Structures are given as C-alpha cells and as structure tokens.
mmCIF file of C-alpha atoms in Angstrom:
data_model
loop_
_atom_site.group_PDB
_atom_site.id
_atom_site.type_symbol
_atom_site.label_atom_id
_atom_site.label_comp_id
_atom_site.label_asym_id
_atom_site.label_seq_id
_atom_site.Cartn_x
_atom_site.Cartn_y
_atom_site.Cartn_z
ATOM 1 C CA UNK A 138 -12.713 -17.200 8.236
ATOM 2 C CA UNK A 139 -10.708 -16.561 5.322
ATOM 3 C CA UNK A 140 -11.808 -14.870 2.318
ATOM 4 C CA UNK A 141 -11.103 -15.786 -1.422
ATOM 5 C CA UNK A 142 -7.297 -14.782 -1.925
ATOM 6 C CA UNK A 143 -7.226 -11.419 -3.922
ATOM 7 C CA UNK A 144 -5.192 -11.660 -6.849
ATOM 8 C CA UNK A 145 -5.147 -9.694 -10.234
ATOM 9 C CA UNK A 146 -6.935 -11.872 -13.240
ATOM 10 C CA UNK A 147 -6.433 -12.033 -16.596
ATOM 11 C CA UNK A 148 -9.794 -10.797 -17.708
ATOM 12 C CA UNK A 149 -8.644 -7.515 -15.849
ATOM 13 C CA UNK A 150 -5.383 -7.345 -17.904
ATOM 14 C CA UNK A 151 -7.026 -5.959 -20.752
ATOM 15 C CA UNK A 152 -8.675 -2.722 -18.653
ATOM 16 C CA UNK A 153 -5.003 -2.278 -16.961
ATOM 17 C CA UNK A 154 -3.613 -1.958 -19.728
ATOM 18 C CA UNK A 155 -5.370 0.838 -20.951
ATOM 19 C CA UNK A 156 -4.282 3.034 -18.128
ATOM 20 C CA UNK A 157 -0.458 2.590 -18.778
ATOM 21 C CA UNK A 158 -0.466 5.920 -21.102
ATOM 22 C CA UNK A 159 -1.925 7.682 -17.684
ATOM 23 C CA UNK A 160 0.763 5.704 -14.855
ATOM 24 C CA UNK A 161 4.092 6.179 -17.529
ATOM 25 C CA UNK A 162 3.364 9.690 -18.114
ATOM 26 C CA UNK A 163 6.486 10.198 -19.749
ATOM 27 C CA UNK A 164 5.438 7.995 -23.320
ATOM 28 C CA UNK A 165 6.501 9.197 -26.197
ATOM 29 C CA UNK A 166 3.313 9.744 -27.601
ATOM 30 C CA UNK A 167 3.071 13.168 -29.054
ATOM 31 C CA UNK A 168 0.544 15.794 -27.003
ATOM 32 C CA UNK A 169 -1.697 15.767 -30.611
ATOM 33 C CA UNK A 170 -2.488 12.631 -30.621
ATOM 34 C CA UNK A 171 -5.964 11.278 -30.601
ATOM 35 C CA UNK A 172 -7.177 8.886 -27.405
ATOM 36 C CA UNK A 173 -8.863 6.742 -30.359
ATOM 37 C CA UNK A 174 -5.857 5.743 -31.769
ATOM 38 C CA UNK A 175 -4.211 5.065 -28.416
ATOM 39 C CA UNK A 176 -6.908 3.017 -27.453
ATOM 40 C CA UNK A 177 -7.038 0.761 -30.909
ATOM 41 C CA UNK A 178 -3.135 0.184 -31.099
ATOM 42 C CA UNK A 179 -2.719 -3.586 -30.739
ATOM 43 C CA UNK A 180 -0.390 -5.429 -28.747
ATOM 44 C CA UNK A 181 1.521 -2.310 -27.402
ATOM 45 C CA UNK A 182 0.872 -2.294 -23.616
ATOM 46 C CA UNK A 183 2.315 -5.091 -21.476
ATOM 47 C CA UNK A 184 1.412 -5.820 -17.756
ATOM 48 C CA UNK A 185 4.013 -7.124 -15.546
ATOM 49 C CA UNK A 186 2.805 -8.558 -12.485
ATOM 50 C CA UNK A 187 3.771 -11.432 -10.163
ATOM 51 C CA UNK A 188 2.562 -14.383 -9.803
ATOM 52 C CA UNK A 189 0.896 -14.893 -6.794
ATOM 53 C CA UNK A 190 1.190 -11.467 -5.767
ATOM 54 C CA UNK A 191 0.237 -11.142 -2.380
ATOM 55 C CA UNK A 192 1.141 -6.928 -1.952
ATOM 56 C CA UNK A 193 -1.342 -5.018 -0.571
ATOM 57 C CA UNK A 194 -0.492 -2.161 -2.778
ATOM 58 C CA UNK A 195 -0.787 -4.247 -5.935
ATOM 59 C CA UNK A 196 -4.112 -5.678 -5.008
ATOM 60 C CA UNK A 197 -5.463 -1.711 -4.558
ATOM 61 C CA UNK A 198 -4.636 -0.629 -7.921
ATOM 62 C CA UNK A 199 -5.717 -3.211 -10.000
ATOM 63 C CA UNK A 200 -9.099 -3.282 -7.778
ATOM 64 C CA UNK A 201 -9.461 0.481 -8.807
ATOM 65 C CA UNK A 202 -8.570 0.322 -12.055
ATOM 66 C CA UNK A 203 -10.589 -2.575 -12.660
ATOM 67 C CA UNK A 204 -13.632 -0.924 -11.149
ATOM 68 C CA UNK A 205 -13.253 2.476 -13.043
ATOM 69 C CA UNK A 206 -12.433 0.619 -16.542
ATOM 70 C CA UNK A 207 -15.421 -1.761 -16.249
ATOM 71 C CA UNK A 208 -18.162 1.324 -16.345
ATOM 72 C CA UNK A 209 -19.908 1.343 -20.155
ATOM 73 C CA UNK A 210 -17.770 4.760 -21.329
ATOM 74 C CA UNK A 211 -14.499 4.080 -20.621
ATOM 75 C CA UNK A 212 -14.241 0.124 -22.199
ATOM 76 C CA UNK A 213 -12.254 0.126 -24.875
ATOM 77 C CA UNK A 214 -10.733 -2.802 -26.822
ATOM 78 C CA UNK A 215 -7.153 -3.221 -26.696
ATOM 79 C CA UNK A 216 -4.748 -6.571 -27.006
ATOM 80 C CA UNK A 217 -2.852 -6.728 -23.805
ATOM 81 C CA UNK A 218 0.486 -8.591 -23.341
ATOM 82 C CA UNK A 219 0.635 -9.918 -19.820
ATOM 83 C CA UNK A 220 3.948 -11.000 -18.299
ATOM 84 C CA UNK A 221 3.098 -13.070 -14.715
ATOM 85 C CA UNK A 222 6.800 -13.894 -13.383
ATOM 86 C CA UNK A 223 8.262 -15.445 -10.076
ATOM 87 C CA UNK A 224 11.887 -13.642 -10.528
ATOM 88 C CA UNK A 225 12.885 -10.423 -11.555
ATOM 89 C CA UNK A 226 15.390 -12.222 -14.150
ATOM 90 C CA UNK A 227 12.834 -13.259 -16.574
ATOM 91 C CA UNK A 228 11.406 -9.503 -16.448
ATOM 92 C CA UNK A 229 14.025 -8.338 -19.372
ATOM 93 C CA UNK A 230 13.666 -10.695 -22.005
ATOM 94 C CA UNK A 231 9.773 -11.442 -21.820
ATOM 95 C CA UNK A 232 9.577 -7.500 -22.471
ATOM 96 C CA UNK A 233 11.525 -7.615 -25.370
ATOM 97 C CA UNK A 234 9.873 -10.910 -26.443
ATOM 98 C CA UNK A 235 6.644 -9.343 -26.570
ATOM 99 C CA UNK A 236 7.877 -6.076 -27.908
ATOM 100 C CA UNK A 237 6.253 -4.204 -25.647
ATOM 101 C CA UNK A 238 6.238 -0.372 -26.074
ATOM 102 C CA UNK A 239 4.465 0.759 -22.995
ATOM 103 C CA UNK A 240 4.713 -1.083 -19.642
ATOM 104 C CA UNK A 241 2.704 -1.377 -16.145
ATOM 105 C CA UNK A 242 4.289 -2.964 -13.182
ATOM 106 C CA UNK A 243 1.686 -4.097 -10.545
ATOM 107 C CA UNK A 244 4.556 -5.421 -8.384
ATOM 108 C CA UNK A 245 6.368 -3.405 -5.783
ATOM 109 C CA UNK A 246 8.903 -5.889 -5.464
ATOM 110 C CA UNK A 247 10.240 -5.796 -8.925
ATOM 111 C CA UNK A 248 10.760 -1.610 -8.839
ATOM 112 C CA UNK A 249 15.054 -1.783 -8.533
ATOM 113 C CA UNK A 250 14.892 -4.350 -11.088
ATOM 114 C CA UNK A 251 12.000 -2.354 -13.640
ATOM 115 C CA UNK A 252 14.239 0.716 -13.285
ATOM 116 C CA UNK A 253 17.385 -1.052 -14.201
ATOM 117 C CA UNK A 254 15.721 -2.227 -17.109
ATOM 118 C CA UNK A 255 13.914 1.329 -17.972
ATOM 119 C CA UNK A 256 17.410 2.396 -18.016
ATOM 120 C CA UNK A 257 18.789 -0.150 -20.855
ATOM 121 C CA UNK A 258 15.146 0.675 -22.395
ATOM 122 C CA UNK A 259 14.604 4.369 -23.439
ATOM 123 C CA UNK A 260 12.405 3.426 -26.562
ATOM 124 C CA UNK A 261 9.625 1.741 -23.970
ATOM 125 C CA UNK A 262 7.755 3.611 -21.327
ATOM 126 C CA UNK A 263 7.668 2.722 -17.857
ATOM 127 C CA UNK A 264 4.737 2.981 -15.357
ATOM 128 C CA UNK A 265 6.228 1.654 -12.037
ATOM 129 C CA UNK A 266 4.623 0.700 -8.599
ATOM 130 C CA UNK A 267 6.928 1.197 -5.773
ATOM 131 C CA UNK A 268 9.840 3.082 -7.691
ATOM 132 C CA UNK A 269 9.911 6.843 -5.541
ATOM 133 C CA UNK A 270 12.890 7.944 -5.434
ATOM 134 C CA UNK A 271 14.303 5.933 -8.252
ATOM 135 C CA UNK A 272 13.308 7.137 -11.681
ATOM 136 C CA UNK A 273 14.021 11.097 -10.941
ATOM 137 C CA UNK A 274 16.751 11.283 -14.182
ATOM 138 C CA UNK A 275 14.602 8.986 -16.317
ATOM 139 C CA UNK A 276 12.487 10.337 -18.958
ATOM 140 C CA UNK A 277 11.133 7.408 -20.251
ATOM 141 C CA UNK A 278 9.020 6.630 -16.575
ATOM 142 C CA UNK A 279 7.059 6.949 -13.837
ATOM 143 C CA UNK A 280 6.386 5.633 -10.335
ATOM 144 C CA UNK A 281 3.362 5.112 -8.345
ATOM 145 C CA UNK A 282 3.398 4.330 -4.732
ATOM 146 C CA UNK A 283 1.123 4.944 -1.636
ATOM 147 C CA UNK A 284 2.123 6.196 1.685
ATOM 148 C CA UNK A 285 0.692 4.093 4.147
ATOM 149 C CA UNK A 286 2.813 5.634 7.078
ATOM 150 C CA UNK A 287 0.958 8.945 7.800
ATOM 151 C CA UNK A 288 -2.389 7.270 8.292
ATOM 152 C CA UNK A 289 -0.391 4.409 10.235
ATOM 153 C CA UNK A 290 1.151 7.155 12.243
ATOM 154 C CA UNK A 291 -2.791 8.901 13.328
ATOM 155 C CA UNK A 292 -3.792 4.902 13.947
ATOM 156 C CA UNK A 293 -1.034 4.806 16.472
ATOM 157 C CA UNK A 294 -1.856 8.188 18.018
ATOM 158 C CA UNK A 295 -5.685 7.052 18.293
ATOM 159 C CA UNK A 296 -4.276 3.344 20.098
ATOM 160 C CA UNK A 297 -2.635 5.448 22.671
ATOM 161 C CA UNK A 298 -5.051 7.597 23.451
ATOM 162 C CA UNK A 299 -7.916 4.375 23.636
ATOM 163 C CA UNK A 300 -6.006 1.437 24.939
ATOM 164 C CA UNK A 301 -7.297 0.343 28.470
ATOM 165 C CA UNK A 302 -4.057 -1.854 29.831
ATOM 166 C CA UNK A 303 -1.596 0.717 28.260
ATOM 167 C CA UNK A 304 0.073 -1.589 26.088
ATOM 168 C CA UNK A 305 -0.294 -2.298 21.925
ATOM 169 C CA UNK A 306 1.778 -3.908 19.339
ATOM 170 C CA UNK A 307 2.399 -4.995 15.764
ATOM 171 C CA UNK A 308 2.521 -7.678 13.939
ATOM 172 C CA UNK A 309 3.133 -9.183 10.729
ATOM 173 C CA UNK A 310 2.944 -12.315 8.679
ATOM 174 C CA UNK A 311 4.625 -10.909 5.389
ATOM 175 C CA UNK A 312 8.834 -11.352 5.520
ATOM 176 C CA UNK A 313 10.856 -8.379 5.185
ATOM 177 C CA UNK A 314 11.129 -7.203 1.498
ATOM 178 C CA UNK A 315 14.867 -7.133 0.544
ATOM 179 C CA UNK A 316 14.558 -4.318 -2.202
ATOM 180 C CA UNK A 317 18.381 -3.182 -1.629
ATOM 181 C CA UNK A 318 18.831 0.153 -1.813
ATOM 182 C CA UNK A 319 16.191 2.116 -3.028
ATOM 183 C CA UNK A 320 17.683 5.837 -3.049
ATOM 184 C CA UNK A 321 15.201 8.552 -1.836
ATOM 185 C CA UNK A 322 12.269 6.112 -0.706
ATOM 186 C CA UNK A 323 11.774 7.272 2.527
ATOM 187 C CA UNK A 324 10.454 3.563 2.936
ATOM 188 C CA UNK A 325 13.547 1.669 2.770
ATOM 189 C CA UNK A 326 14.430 -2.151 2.287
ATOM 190 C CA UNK A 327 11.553 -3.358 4.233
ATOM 191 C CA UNK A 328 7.363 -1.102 3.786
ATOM 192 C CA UNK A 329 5.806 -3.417 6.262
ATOM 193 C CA UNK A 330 8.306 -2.173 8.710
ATOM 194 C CA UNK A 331 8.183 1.393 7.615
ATOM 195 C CA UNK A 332 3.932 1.396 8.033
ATOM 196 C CA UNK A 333 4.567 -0.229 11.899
ATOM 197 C CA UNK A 334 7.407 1.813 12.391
ATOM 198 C CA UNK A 335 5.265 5.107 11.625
ATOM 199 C CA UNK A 336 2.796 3.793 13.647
ATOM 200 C CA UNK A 337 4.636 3.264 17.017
ATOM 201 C CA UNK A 338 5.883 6.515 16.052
ATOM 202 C CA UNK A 339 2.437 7.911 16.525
ATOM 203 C CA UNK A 340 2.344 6.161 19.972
ATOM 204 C CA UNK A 341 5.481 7.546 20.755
ATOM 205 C CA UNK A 342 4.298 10.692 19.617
ATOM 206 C CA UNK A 343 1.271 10.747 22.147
ATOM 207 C CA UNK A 344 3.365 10.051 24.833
ATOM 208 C CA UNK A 345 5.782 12.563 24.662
ATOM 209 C CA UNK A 346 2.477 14.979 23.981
ATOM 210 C CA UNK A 347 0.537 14.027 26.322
ATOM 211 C CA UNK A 348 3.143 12.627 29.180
ATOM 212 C CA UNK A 349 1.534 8.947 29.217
ATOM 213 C CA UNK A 350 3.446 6.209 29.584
ATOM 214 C CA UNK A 351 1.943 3.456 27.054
ATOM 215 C CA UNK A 352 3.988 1.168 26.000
ATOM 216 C CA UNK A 353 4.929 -0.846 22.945
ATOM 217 C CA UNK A 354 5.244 -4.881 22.615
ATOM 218 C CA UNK A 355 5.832 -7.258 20.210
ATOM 219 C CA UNK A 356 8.583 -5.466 18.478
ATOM 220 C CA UNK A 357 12.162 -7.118 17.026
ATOM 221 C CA UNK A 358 14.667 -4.799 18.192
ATOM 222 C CA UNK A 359 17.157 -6.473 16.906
ATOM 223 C CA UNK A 360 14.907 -6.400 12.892
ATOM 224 C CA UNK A 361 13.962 -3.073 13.769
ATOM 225 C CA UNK A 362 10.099 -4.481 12.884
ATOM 226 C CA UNK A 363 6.959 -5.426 14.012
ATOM 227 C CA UNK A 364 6.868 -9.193 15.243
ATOM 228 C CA UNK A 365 7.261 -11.668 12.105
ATOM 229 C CA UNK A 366 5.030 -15.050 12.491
ATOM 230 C CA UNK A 367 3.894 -17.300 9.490
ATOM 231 C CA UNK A 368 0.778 -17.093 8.219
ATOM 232 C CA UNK A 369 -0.669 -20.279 9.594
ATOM 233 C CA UNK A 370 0.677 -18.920 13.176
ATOM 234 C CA UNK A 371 -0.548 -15.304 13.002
ATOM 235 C CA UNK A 372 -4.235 -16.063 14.385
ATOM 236 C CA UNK A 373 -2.923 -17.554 17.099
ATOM 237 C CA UNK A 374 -0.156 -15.078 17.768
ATOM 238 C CA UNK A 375 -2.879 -12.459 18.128
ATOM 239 C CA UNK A 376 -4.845 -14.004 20.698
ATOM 240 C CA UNK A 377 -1.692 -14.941 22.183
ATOM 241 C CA UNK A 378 -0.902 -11.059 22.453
ATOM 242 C CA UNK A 379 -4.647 -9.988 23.584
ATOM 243 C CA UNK A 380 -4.301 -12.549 26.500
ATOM 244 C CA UNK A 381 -1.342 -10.515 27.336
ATOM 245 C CA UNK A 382 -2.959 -7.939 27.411
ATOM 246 C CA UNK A 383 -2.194 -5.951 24.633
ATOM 247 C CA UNK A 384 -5.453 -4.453 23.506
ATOM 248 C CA UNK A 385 -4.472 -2.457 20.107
ATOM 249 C CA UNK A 386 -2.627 -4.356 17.442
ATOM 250 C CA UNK A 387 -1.428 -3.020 14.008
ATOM 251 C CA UNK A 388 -1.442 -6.054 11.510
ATOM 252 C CA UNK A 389 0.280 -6.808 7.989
ATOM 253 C CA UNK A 390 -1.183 -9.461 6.777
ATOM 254 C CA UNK A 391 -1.989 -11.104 3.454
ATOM 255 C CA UNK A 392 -5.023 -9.393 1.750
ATOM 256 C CA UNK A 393 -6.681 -12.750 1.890
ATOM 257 C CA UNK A 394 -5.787 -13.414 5.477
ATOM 258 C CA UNK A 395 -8.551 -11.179 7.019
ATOM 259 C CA UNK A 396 -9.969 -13.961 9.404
ATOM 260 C CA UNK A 397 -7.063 -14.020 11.393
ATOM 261 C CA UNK A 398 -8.462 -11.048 13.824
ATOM 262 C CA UNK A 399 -11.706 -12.836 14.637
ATOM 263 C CA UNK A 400 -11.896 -13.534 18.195
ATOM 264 C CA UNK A 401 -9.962 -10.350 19.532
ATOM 265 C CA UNK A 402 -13.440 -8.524 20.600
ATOM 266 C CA UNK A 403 -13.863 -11.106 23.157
ATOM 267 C CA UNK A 404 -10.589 -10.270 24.479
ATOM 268 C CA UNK A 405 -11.130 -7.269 24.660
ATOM 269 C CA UNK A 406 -8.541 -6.236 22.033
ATOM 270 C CA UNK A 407 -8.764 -4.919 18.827
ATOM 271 C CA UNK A 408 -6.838 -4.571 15.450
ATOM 272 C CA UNK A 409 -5.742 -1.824 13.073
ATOM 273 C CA UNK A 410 -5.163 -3.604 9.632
ATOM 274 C CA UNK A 411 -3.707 -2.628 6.706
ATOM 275 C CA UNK A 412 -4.681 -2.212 2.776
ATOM 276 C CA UNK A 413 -8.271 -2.012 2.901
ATOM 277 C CA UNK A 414 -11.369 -0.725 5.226
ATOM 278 C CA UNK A 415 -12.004 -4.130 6.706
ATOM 279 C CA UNK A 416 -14.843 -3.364 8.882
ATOM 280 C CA UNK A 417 -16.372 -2.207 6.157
ATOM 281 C CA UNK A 418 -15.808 -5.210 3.592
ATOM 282 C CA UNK A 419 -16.579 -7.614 6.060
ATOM 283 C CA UNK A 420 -18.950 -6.582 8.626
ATOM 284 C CA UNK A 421 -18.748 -9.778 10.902
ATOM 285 C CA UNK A 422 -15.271 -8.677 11.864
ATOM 286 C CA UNK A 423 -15.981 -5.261 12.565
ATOM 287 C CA UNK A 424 -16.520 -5.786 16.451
ATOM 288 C CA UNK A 425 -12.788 -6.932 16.558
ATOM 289 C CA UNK A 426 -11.312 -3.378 14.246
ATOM 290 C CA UNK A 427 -10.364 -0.067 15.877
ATOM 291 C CA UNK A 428 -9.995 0.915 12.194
ATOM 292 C CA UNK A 429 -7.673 0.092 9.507
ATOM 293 C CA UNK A 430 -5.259 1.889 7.385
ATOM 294 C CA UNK A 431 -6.405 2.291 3.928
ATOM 295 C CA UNK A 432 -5.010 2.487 0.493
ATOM 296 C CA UNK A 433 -7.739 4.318 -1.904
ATOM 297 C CA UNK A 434 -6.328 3.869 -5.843
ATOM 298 C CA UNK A 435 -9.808 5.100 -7.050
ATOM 299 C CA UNK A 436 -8.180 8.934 -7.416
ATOM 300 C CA UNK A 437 -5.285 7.869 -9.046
ATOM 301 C CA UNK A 438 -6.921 5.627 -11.624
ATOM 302 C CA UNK A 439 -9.144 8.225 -12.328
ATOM 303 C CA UNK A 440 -6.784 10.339 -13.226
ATOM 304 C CA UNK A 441 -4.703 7.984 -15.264
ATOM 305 C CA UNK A 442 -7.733 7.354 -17.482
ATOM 306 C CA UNK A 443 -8.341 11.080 -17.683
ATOM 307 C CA UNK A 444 -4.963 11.632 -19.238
ATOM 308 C CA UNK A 445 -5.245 8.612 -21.669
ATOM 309 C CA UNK A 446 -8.487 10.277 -22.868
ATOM 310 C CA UNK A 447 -6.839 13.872 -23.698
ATOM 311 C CA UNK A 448 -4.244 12.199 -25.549
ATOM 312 C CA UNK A 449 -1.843 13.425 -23.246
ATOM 313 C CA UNK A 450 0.615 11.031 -21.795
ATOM 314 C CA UNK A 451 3.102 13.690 -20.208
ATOM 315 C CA UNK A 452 5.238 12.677 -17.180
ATOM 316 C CA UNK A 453 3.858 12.422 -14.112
ATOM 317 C CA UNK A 454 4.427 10.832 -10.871
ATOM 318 C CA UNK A 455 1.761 9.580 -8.733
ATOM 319 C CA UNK A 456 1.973 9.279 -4.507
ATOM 320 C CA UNK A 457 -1.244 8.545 -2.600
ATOM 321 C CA UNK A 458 -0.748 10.307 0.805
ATOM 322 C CA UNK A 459 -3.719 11.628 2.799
ATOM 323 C CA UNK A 460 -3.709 15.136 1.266
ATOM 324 C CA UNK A 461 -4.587 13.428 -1.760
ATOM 325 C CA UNK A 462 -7.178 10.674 -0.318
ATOM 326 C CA UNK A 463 -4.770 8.153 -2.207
ATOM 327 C CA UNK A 464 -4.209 6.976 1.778
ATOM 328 C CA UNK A 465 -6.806 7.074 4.578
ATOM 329 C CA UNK A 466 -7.657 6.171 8.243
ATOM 330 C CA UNK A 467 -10.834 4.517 8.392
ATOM 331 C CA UNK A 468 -13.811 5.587 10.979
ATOM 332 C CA UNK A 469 -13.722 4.263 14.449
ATOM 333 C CA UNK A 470 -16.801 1.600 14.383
ATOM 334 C CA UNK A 471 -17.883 0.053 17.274
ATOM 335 C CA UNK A 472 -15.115 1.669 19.260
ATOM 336 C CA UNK A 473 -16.677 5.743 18.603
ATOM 337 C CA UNK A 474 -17.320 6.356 22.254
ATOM 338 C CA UNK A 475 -14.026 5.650 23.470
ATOM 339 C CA UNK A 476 -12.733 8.958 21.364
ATOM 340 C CA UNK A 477 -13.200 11.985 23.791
ATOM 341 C CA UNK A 478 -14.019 15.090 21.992
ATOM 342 C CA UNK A 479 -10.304 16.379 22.863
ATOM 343 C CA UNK A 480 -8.472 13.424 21.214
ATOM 344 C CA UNK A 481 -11.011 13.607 18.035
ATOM 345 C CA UNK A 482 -9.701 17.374 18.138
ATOM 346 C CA UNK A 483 -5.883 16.288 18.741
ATOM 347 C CA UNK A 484 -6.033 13.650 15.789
ATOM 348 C CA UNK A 485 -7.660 16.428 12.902
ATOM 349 C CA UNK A 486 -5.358 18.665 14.429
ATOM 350 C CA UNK A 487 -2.321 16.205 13.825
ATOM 351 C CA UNK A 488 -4.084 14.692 10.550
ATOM 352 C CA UNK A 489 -3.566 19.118 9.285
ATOM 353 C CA UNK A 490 -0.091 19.257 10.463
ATOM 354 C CA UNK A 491 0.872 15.974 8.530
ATOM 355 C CA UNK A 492 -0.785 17.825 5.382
ATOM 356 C CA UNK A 493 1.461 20.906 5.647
ATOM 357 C CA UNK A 494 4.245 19.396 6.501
ATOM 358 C CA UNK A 495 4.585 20.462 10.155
ATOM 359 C CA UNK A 496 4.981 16.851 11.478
ATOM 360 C CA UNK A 497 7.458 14.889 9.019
ATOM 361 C CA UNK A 498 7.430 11.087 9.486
ATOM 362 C CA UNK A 499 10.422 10.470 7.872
ATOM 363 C CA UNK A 500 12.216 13.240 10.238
ATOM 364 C CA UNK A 501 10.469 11.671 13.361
ATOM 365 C CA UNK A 502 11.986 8.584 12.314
ATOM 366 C CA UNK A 503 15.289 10.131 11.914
ATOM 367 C CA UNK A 504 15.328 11.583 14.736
ATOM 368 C CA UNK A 505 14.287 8.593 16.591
ATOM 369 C CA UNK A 506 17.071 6.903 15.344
#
C-alpha cells in the first residue's frame, strides 16, 4: 500500500527559488528595491537539495511552496540553478561553480555543513532548513526549521489517556541523523529521536498528572530512541507490536512509506505518524490513525513570498511551532469517542500552556535526564 515516493522535482525548482529572498532574510538586497527586478534577475538563486531526500521536513516545504507559487499571481519567471548532491563535500564548490548569490537548502542534513560554508561565504545569502541555533552571529543567513516535538508531546498525552492495554510505543525506520553538534538546537544529533522522545514525554507527563501507570515499549535505552527497524521490516514490526499488545504507536517513517500501518485497526491498535495528516491524505488508512503529527509550511511560504514582493529581504528566522500553525496535531478520526470531555479539556489546556511557555519540552527533557 505504498504511495508514489515524495520527492522535490525539477519543474518545482524554478517556484523555490523565488522564495529564497523571503527564507535568507538577511540578502543584501537594499530595502528600495523593486520585487520586479528581483524576480527577473537570471541565474542568481540556487537550490540545494539532496538527492533522494527522504526528510519529512524537506518534503513539507517544497509541497507548500510549490502549491502557493503555482497560483496565476505569484508565477514569475526566473532561471534557477539546482544543486542535487549525495555528500555535503560537493556542496562548496558546485555553489561557487554556479555563482550563486542567493541560496535555499531543502536538506536538514546538510545545515552544519551550509553554515560552515555561509561562514567562508559572506557575499551569498543563506536560507537554511534545519540550522536553529547555528547561524545567530551570521548576517548573511537564515534558518528554517519546524518543531515537531510539542504536537508529538499532546499525541503522547492523548495515547495515555485512550490506550485500552496500558501500553504504547515508537518506532522508526529512518537511522539516527549524525549532525554533530548543533549548538542551541534543542533537537540534538538525532530529530526522529527528539519528536519520540517528546512524545513519551507527554505519556510520562499524564502519568505523573493523572497517577496512571501506562507504560512505554519499544524503546532503545541504550540509543536513547524509539525502536530502529528497516524499512522493508517496519510493517511487520508494527503488527508485531499490536499483537503485543501495544495499542498506540508513534511512527517515523519515510513520507512514501504510509502503507506500513494498514492492518493495525484489526488489532485493535492504532498509529500516530509523522509529517503529514495521513488520515486525511489517504482515507483508506484512516481506521488504523489516532492522529498524526503535522508539519504545515503553507504559513511560512506565505510569508516568504510576501517579503519577496515588498522588496524587502531583511533577516528573519522562521520556526513552525504550534503557536504559529507551522506544527499541528491532527483531529482524532474514527477514534473521537474515546476522548472524554475532561481529557479534550486537559489536552487545550496543555496545548495553552505549551504556547506560553508554562510547560517547556526541552526542560522536561532535561529534567528527565
């Protein structure tokens, strides 16, 4: 049950690349100048993505941007330089190759590596997915990144407050990202363990709220991560899981490997995945979703476009949290009447406390230790 493998094409390129004036909002580009001329400079922007990209936050923002730069008034023509690598090494020279002057990286992978180079680079601008923390002292760009773990954290509140055997998990067929250090990304080396981490925070978080004693499986203590299978393996893995009775299951997965939680319903089990509202894009599976985490680009692309059309290409950083709607928890579907009308209250009154700061993930985690 697989659907077509996501990926960003080269058709799209050309509409990306418009939007790099809004994402490095620290171009040179005077205040003054006019959006026409941005738009008709020629072989200025260059795309780095790579190839094959399977991130979930990649496959977002070039959906949205896609989407908003395909409506009639915002096309513009523009020649667009894309760089599709495998390593990080060939990053440096194809830039300078292609003379690029203003540059988009879809891929959070490459961030250390884009801001070591942004660094060496002060005459390009720099629009960078997955950089927080990491260009604070350069002028010459910006990062991007969503924050998957406060929605991940209300998902894991909700699967302790609706599992029936008391025990849920998480899983994950992506490895564990070795970005080194990434100073002041409250993320760390490894996201996919950072979104399952927040959300057996949230079950933890239940418990010690409400007293309950639900409890946690399929977790590598040693990793500090959800459960790591390969992708051919992960299907299996979760029904292996639901016939053990673990009824709630976060899942990282490959944007194209949505299939994999068919079958849970009739385990009575259910998943929470991650990236997009997949009861939603795929109806079949629906009976088989508690709800999924979400990453919604659309606000940030809109308001990268807005700031290419005032001419304006100032400095400014862009985090999708769920203050913003850049992140979201999905409805509830076919699982609505297990909510009581005192957990739907807990959960919005959690979901305002997240907003204001009250409840800090990354202290939670701290604390945890």
């Amino acid at each position: 049950m697989r659907l077509r493998k996501l990926s960003i094409p080269l058709a799209l390129a050309a509409t990306l690349a418009l939007t790099l004036g809004g994402c490095a909002s620290s171009s040179k580009t005077s205040s003054g100048a006019k959006p026409a001329t941005v738009a008709k400079t020629r072989g200025e922007f260059c795309l780095v993505e790579k190839k094959k990209s399977q991130d979930i936050r990649a496959v977002a923002l070039s959906k949205a941007l896609g989407e908003v730069l395909a409506k009639p008034e915002n096309k513009k023509t523009v020649k667009t330089e894309t760089i599709s690598v495998e390593k990080t090494s060939q990053i440096g020279g194809q830039l300078k190759k292609k003379k690029c002057k203003n540059v988009l990286s879809l891929e959070p992978g490459f961030a250390r590596e884009m801001v070591r180079v942004a660094k060496s680079n002060s005459e390009i601008n720099f629009a960078i997915l997955g950089a927080i923390g990491q260009v604070k002292a350069l002028p010459n760009a910006s990062d991007i990144d969503f924050d998957l773990r406060k929605p991940a954290f209300l998902a894991g509140y909700a699967a302790a407050g609706v599992t029936k055997s008391g025990l849920v998990g998480a899983v994950s067929d992506l490895p564990p990202e070795d970005t080194d250090k990434n100073p002041g990304s409250a993320l760390g080396k490894d996201p996919v363990s950072a979104w399952a981490g927040a959300f057996r925070l949230g079950v933890e978080y239940y418990n010690q709220f409400k007293g309950s004693g639900i409890r946690f499986s399929s977790w590598e203590q040693s990793a500090g991560g959800p459960l790591r299978v390969k992708s051919k393996e992960l299907h299996q893995q979760l029904l292996k899981l639901a016939d053990e009775r673990v009824d709630v299951i976060f899942v990282v997965a490959n944007p194209e490997e949505t299939g994999v939680v068919a079958e849970l319903a009739a385990k009575d089990a259910a998943a929470v995945w991650t990236g997009q509202d997949l009861a939603a894009s795929t109806p079949d599976l629906k009976a088989n979703m508690l709800t999924s985490v979400v990453i919604d680009a659309s606000g940030c692309a809109k308001q990268l476009l807005k700031q290419l059309k005032t001419g304006s290409i100032s400095g400014r950083d862009y985090r999708g949290t769920l203050k913003n709607s850049g992140v979201k928890l999905a409805g509830w579907g076919d699982y609505a009447p297990r909510f009581s009308d005192s957990l739907t209250a807990e959960l919005a009154g959690i979901r305002s406390q997240i907003d204001s700061g009250k409840i800090d993930i990354t202290k939670l985690e701290t604390h945890r230790g």
